[in-house]
CSV table of C-alpha atoms in Angstrom, one decimal:
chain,number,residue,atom,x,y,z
A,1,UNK,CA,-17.3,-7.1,-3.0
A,2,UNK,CA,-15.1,-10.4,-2.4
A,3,UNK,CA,-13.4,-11.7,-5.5
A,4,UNK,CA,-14.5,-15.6,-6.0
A,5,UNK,CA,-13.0,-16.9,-9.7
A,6,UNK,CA,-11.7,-20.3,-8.1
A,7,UNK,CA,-13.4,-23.8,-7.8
A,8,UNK,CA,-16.4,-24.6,-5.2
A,9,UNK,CA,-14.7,-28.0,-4.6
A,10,UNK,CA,-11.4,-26.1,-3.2
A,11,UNK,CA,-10.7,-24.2,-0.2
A,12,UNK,CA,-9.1,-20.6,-0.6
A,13,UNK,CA,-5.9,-21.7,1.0
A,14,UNK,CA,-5.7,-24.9,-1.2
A,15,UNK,CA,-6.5,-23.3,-4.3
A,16,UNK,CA,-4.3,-20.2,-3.8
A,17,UNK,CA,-1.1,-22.7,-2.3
A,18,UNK,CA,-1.3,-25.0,-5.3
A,19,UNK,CA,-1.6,-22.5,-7.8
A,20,UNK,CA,1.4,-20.6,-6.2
A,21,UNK,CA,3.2,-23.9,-6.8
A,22,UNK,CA,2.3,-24.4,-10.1
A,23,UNK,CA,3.2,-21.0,-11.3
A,24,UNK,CA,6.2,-20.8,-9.7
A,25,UNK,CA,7.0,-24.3,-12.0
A,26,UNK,CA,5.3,-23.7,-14.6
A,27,UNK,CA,5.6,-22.0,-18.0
A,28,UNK,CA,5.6,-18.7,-16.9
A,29,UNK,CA,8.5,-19.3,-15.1
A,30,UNK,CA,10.1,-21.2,-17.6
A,31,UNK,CA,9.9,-18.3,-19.7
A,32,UNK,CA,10.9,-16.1,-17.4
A,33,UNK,CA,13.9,-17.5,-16.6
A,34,UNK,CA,15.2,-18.9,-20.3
A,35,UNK,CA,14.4,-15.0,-21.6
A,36,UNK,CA,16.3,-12.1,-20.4
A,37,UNK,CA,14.5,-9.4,-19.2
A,38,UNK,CA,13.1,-6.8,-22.0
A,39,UNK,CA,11.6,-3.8,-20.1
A,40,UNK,CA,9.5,-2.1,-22.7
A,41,UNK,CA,11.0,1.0,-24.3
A,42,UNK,CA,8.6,3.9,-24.5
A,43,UNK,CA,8.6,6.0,-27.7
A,44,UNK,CA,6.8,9.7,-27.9
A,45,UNK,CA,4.8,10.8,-25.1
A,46,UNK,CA,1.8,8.5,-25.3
A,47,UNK,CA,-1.2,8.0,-24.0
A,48,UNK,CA,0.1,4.5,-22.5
A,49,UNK,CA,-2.9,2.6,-22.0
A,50,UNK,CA,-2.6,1.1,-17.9
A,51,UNK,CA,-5.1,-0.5,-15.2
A,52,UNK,CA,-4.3,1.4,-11.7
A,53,UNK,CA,-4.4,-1.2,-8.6
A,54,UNK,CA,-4.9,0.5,-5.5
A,55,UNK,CA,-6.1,1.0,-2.1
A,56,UNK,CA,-6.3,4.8,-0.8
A,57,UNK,CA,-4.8,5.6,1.0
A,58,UNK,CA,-2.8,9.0,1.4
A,59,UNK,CA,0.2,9.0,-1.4
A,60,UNK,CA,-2.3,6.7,-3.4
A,61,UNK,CA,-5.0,9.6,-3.5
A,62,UNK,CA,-2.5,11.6,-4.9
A,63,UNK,CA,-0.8,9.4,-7.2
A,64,UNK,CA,-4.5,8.8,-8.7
A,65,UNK,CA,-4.5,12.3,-9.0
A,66,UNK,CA,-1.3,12.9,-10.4
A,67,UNK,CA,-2.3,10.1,-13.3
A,68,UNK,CA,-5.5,11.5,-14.0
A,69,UNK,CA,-3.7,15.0,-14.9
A,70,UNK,CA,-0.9,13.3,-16.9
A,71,UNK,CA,-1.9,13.5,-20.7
A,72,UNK,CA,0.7,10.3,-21.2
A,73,UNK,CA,-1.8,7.8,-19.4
A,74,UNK,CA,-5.1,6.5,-20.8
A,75,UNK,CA,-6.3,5.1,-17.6
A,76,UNK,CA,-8.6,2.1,-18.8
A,77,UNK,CA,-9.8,1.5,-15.5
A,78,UNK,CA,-8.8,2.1,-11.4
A,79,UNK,CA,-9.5,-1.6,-9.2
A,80,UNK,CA,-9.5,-1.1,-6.1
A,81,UNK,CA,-8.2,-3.7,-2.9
A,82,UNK,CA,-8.3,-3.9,0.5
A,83,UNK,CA,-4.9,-2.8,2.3
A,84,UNK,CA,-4.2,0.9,3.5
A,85,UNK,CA,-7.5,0.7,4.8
A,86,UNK,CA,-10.7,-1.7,4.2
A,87,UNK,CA,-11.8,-2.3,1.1
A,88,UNK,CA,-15.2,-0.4,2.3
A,89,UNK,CA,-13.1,2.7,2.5
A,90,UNK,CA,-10.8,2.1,0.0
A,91,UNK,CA,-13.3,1.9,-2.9
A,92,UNK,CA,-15.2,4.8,-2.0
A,93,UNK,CA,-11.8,6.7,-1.8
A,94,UNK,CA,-11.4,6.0,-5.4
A,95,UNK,CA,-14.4,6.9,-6.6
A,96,UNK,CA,-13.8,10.5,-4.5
A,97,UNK,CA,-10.9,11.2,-6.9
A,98,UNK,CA,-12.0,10.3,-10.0
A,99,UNK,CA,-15.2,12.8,-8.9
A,100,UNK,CA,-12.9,15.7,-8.0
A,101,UNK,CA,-10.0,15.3,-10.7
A,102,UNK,CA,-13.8,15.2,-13.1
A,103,UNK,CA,-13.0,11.5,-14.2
A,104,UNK,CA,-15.7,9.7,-14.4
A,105,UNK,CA,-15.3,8.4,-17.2
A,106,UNK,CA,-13.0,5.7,-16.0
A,107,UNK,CA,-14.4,2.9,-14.7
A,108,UNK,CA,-13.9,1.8,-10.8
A,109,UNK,CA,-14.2,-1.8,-10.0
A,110,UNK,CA,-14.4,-3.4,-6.4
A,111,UNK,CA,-11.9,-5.9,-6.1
A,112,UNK,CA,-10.6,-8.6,-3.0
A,113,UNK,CA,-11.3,-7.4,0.8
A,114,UNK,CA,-9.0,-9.9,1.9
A,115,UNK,CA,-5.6,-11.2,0.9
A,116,UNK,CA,-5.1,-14.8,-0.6
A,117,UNK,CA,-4.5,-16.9,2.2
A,118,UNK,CA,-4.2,-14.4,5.6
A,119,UNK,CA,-6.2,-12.1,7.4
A,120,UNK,CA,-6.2,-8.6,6.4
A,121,UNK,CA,-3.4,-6.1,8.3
A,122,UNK,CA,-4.3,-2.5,7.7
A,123,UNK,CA,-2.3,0.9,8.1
A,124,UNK,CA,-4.4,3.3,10.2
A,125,UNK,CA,-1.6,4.1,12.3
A,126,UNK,CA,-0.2,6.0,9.3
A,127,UNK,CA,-3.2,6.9,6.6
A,128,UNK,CA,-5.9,7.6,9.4
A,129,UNK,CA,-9.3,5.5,10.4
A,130,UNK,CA,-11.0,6.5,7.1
A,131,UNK,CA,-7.7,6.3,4.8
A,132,UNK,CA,-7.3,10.2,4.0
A,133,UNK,CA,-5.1,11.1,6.7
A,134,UNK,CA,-8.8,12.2,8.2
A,135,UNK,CA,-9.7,14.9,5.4
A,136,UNK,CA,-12.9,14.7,5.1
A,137,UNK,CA,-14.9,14.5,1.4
A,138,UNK,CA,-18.5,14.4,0.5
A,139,UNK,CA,-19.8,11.1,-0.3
A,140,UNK,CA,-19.1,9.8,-3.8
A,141,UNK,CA,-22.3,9.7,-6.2
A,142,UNK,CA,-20.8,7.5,-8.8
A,143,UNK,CA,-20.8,4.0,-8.3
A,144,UNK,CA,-18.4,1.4,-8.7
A,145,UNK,CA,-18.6,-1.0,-12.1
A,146,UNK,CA,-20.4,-4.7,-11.7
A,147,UNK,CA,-17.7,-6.6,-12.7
A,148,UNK,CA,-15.3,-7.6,-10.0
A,149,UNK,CA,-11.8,-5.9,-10.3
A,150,UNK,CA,-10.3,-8.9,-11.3
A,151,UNK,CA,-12.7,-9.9,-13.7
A,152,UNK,CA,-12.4,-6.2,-15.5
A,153,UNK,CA,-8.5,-6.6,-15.1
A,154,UNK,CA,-8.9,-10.1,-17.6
A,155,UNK,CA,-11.3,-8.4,-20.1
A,156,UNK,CA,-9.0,-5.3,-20.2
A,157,UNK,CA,-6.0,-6.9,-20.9
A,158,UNK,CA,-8.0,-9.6,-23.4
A,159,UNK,CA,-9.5,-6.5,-25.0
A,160,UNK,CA,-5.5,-4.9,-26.1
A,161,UNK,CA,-3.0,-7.6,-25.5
A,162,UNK,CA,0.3,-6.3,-25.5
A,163,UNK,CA,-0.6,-3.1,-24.9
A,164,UNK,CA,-1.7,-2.3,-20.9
A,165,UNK,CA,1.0,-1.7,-18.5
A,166,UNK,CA,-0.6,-2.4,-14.4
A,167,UNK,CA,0.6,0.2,-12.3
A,168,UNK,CA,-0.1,-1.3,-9.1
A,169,UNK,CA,0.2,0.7,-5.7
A,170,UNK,CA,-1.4,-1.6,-3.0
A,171,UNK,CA,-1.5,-5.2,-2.4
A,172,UNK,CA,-0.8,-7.2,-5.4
A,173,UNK,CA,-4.4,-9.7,-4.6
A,174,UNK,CA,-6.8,-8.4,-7.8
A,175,UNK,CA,-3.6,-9.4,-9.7
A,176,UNK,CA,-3.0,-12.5,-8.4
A,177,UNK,CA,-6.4,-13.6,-8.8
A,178,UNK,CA,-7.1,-12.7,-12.5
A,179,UNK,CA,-3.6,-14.3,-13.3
A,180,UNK,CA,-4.5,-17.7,-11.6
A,181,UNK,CA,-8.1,-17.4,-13.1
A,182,UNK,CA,-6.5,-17.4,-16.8
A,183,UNK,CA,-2.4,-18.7,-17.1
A,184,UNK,CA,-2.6,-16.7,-20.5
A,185,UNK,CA,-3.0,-13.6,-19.1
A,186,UNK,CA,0.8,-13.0,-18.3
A,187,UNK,CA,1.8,-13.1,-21.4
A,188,UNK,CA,-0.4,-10.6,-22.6
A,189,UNK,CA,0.7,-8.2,-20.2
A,190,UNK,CA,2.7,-5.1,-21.7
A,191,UNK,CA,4.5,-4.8,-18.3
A,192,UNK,CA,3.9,-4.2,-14.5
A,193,UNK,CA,5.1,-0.9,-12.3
A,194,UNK,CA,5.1,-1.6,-8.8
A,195,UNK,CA,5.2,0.3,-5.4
A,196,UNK,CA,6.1,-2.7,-3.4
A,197,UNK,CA,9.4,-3.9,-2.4
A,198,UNK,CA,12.7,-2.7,-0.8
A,199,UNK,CA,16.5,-4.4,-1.0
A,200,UNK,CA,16.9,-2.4,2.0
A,201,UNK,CA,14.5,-2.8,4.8
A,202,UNK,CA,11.0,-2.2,5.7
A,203,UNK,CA,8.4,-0.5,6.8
A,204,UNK,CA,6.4,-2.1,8.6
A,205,UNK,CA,8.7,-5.0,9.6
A,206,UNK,CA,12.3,-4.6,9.3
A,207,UNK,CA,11.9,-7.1,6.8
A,208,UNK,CA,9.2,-5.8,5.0
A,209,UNK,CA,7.4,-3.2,3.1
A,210,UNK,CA,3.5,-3.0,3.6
A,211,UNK,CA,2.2,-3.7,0.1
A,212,UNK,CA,4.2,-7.2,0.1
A,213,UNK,CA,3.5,-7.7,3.2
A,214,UNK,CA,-0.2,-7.7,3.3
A,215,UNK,CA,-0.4,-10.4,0.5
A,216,UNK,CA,3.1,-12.1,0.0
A,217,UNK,CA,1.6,-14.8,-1.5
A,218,UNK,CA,0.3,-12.4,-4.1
A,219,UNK,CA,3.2,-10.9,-4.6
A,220,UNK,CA,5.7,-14.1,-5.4
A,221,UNK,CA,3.0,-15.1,-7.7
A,222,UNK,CA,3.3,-11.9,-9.9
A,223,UNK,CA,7.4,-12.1,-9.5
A,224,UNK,CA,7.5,-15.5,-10.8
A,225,UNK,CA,4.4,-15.2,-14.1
A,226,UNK,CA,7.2,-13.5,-16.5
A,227,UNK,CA,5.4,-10.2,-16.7
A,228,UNK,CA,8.2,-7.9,-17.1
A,229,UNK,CA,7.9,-6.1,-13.3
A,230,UNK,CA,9.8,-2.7,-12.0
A,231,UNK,CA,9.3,-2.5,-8.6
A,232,UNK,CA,9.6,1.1,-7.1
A,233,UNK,CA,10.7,0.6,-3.6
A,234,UNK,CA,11.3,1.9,-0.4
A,235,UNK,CA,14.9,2.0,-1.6
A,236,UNK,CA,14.0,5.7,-3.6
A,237,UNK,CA,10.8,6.5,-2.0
A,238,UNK,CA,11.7,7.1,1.5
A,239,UNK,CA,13.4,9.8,-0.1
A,240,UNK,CA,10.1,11.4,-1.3
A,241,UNK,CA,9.3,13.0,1.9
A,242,UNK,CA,6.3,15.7,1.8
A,243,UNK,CA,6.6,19.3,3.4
A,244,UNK,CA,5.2,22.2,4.4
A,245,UNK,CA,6.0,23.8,1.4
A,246,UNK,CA,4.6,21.5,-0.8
A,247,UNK,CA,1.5,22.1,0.5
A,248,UNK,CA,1.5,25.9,0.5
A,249,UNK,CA,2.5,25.0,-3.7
A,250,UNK,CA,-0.5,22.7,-3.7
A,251,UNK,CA,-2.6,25.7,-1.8
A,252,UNK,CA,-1.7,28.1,-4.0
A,253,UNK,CA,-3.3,26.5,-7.2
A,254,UNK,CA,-6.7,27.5,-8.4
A,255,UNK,CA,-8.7,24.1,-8.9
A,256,UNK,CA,-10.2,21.0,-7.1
A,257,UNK,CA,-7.2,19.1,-7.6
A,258,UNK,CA,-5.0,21.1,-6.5
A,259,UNK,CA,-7.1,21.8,-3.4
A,260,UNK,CA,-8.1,18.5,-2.5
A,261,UNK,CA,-4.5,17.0,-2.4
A,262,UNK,CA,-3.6,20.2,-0.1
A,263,UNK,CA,-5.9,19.1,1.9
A,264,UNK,CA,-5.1,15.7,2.2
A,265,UNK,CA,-1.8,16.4,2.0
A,266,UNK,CA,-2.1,18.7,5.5
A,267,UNK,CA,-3.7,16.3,7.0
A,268,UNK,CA,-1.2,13.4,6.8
A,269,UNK,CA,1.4,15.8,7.9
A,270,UNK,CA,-0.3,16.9,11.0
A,271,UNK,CA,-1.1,13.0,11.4
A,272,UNK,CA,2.5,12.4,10.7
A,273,UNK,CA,3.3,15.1,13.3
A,274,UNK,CA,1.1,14.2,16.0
A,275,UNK,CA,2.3,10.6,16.1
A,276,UNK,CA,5.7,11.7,16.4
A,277,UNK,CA,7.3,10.6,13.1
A,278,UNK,CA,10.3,12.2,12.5
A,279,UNK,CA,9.5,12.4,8.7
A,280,UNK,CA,7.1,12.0,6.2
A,281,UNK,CA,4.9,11.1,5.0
A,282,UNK,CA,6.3,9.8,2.0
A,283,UNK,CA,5.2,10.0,-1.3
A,284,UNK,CA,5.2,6.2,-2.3
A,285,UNK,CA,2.8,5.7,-5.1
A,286,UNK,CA,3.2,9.0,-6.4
A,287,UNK,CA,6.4,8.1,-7.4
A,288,UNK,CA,5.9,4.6,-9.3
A,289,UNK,CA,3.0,6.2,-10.8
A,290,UNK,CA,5.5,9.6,-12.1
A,291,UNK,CA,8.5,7.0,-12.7
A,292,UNK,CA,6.5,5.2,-15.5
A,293,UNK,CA,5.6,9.1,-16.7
A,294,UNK,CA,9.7,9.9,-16.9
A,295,UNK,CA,11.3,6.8,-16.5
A,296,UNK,CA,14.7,9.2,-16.0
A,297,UNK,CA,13.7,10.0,-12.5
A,298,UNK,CA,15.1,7.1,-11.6
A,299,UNK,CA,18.0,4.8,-12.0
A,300,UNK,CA,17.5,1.3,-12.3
A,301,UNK,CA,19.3,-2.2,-12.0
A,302,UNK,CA,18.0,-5.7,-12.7
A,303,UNK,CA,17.5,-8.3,-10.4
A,304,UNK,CA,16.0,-11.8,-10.1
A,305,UNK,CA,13.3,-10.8,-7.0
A,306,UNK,CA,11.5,-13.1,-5.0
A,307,UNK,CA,9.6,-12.9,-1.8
A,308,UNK,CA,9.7,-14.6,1.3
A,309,UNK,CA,6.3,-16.4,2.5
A,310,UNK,CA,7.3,-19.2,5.3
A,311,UNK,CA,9.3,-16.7,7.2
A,312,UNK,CA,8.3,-16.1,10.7
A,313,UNK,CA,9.8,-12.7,11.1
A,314,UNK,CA,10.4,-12.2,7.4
A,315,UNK,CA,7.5,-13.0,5.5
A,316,UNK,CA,6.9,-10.7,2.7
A,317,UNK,CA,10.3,-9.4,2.4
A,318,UNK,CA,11.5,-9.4,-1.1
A,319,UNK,CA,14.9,-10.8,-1.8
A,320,UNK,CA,17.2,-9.1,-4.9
A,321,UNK,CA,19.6,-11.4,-6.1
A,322,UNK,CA,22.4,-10.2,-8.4
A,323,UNK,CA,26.0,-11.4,-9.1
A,324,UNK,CA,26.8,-7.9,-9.6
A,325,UNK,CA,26.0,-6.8,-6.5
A,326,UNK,CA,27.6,-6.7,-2.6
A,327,UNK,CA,30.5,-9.0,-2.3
A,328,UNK,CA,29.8,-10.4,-5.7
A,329,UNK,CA,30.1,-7.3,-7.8
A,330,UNK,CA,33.2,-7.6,-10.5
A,331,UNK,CA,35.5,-5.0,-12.2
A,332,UNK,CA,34.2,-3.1,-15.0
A,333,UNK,CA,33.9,-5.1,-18.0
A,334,UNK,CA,33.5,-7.8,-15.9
A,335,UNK,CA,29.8,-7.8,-15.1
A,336,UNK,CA,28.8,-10.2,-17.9
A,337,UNK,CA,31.4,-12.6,-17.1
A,338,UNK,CA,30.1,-16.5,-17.5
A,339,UNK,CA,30.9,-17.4,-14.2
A,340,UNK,CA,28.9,-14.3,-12.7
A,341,UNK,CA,25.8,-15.4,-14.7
A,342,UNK,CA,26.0,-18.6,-14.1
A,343,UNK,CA,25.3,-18.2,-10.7
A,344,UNK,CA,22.5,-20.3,-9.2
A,345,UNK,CA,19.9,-18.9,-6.6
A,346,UNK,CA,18.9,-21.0,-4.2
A,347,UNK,CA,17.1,-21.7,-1.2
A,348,UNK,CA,17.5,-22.0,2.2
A,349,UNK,CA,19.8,-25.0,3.4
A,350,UNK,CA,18.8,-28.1,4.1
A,351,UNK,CA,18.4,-29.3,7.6
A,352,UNK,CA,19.6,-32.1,9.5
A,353,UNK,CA,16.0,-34.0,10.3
A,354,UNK,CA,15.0,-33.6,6.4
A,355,UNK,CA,16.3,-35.1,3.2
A,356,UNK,CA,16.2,-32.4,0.7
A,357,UNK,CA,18.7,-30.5,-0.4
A,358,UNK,CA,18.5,-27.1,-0.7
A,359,UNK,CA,16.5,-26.0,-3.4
A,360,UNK,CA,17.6,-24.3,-6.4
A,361,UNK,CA,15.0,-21.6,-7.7
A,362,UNK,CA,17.4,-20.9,-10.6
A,363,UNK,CA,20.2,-22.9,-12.6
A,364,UNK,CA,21.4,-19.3,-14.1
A,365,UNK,CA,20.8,-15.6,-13.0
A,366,UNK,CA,18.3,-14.1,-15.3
A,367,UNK,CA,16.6,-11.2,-14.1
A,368,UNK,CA,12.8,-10.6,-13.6
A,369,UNK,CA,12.6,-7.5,-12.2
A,370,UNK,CA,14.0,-3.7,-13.2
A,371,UNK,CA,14.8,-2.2,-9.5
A,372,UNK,CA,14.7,1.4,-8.9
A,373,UNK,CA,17.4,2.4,-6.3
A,374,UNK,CA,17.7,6.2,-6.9
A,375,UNK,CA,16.3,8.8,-7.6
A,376,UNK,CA,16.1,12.9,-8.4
A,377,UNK,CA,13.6,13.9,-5.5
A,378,UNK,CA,13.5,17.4,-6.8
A,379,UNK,CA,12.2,16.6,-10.7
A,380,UNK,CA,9.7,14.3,-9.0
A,381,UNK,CA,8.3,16.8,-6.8
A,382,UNK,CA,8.4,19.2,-9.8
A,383,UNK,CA,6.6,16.5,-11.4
A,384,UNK,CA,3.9,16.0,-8.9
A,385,UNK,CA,3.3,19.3,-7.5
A,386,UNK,CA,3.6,20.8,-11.0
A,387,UNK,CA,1.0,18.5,-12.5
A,388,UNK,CA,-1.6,18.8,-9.2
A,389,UNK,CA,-1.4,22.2,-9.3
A,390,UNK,CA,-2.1,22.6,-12.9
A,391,UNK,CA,1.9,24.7,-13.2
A,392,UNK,CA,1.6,22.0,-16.0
């Protein structure tokens, strides 16, 4: 199911270019960059009501899994996108899990086969031709939700503002759409946990990581609308890397879970294995998904994140800029210094044929984006494996 919310009288690329424009100009920008970042502080244990984006997909099977055995989550709904795999596999890949973790009870909405402006890229070469790594499941008998994910996304959010956090862990296109079908909707967005990003190279171009690179467009429009964003990047999960004994812990426990994401999880080792990765596969979602569980598996430090679109050989890289950081990083007690945060982020420079100068995103540094860059591999995988296999 294709996601249509815009104007007849606009084409997709015209509608999607001038509404990146506009947000990146507008209000939600404004407020994003005259308010410092306030990541929202979770008290007790929960249930935190969230909206899962995603598009199984291997570590996104079992990150759904992993969220629908995790008592601190009131999943609202699961939208699903085209991006690991199509959207034709994607969405019944969904519906699989919620049928084996016994969920059906959360609604699973079709959302965009295509990204905003560019033709779909897929990763086969590392989830398998039908998305599982090539486990096999029966056919799902529970069927998707009418609405369109994007359309579900608004009425979600409409229905508890303030109060639903989008864990996203595929392309970022279903939110993109519902935030240029409604310019409210930002603000009534608790906050956003991302697998997407990396400050330190990518995956599927040295530039990039996969889930910004599919839909860049996408993703700059969600760093610029002033929902508060952590982005859970390649930076800490490459250093999630399943093994053999993780599965034989996944084998060992006694229900469907348990056995399904053994299964899966054999299979995209011996996919892994047979195309001669040296490691992997990593556990990518899992880990935004158990970050926003235990926030203390990972260490976090803000930046002001943006991502590249006209790049040639870069698009969809995303760009952390911090006055605290490299070359620019001052002495303790230091890091708050005027000058430091003062600091404006610009553009590229100009050129010699063209009269503009180089633009200037920001006057000031002010952060938009929490960015995990460590994290305690052995409490996640206590986490995950713990939770799948019903240890607890």
């Amino acid at each position: 199911m294709d996601l249509d919310l815009r104007p007849s009288s606009m084409t997709r690329r015209q509608f999607v270019t001038s509404s990146a424009a506009v947000l990146a100009l507008s209000s939600f920008t404004a407020r994003a960059a005259d308010a410092p970042l306030h990541q929202p502080q979770r008290a007790g244990s929960g249930p935190f009501r969230v909206i899962i984006d995603t598009d199984p997909g291997v570590d996104d099977a079992l990150a759904l899994l992993l969220a629908m055995r995790s008592p601190e989550l009131k999943i609202e709904a699961i939208t699903a996108v085209a991006g690991n795999v199509p959207l034709d596999l994607t969405l019944p890949n969904a519906l699989r899990m919620v049928e084996i973790a016994g969920r059906t009870d959360i609604p699973v909405a079709a959302g965009a086969r295509a990204p905003l402006v560019r033709r779909l890229v897929t990763a086969a070469y590392a989830h398998g031709e039908n998305g599982l790594g090539g486990a096999v499941f029966p056919e799902p008998k529970t069927k998707p939700v009418a609405e369109p994910a994007a359309v579900l996304i608004r009425q979600i959010i409409g229905k508890f503002p303030g109060e639903v956090t989008l864990l996203t862990i595929g392309p970022l296109t279903n939110i993109a759409t519902a935030l240029n079908a409604d310019p409210e909707l930002a603000g009534m967005v608790r906050s956003l946990v991302m697998m997407g990003g990396s400050l330190s190279g990518g995956n599927i171009t040295p530039a990039a990581e996969f889930n910004v690179y599919v839909d860049p467009e996408a993703a700059r429009i969600v760093f610029q609308s002033g929902i508060p964003v952590t982005m859970v990047g390649l930076d800490v999960t490459r250093k999630t890397s399943l093994t053999e004994d993780h599965v034989r812990q996944l084998q060992a426990g006694q229900n469907p879970v348990s056995q399904a994401a053994a299964t899966i999880a054999r299979n995209a080792i011996e996919h892994n294995r047979e195309r001669g990765f040296a490691v992997g596969p990593n556990m990518h979602d899992s880990l935004a998904v158990a970050g926003f569980i235990d926030p203390s598996l990972l260490q976090m430090k803000e930046y002001y994140v943006d991502v590249e679109t006209a790049g040639e050989l870069t698009a969809g890289e995303t760009l952390g800029y911090s006055p605290n950081a490299g070359d620019l990083r001052r002495r303790p007690g230091m890091e708050k210094d005027a000058t430091a945060l003062n600091m404006a982020i610009r553009g590229s420079a100009p050129t010699l044929a063209g009269t503009r100068t180089s633009p200037v995103l920001r006057d000031k540094f002010v952060p938009n984006a929490n960015v995990a860059m460590d994290v305690d591999s052995a409490r996640f995988f206590n986490l995950l494996i713990g939770r799948l296999s019903g240890k607890y």
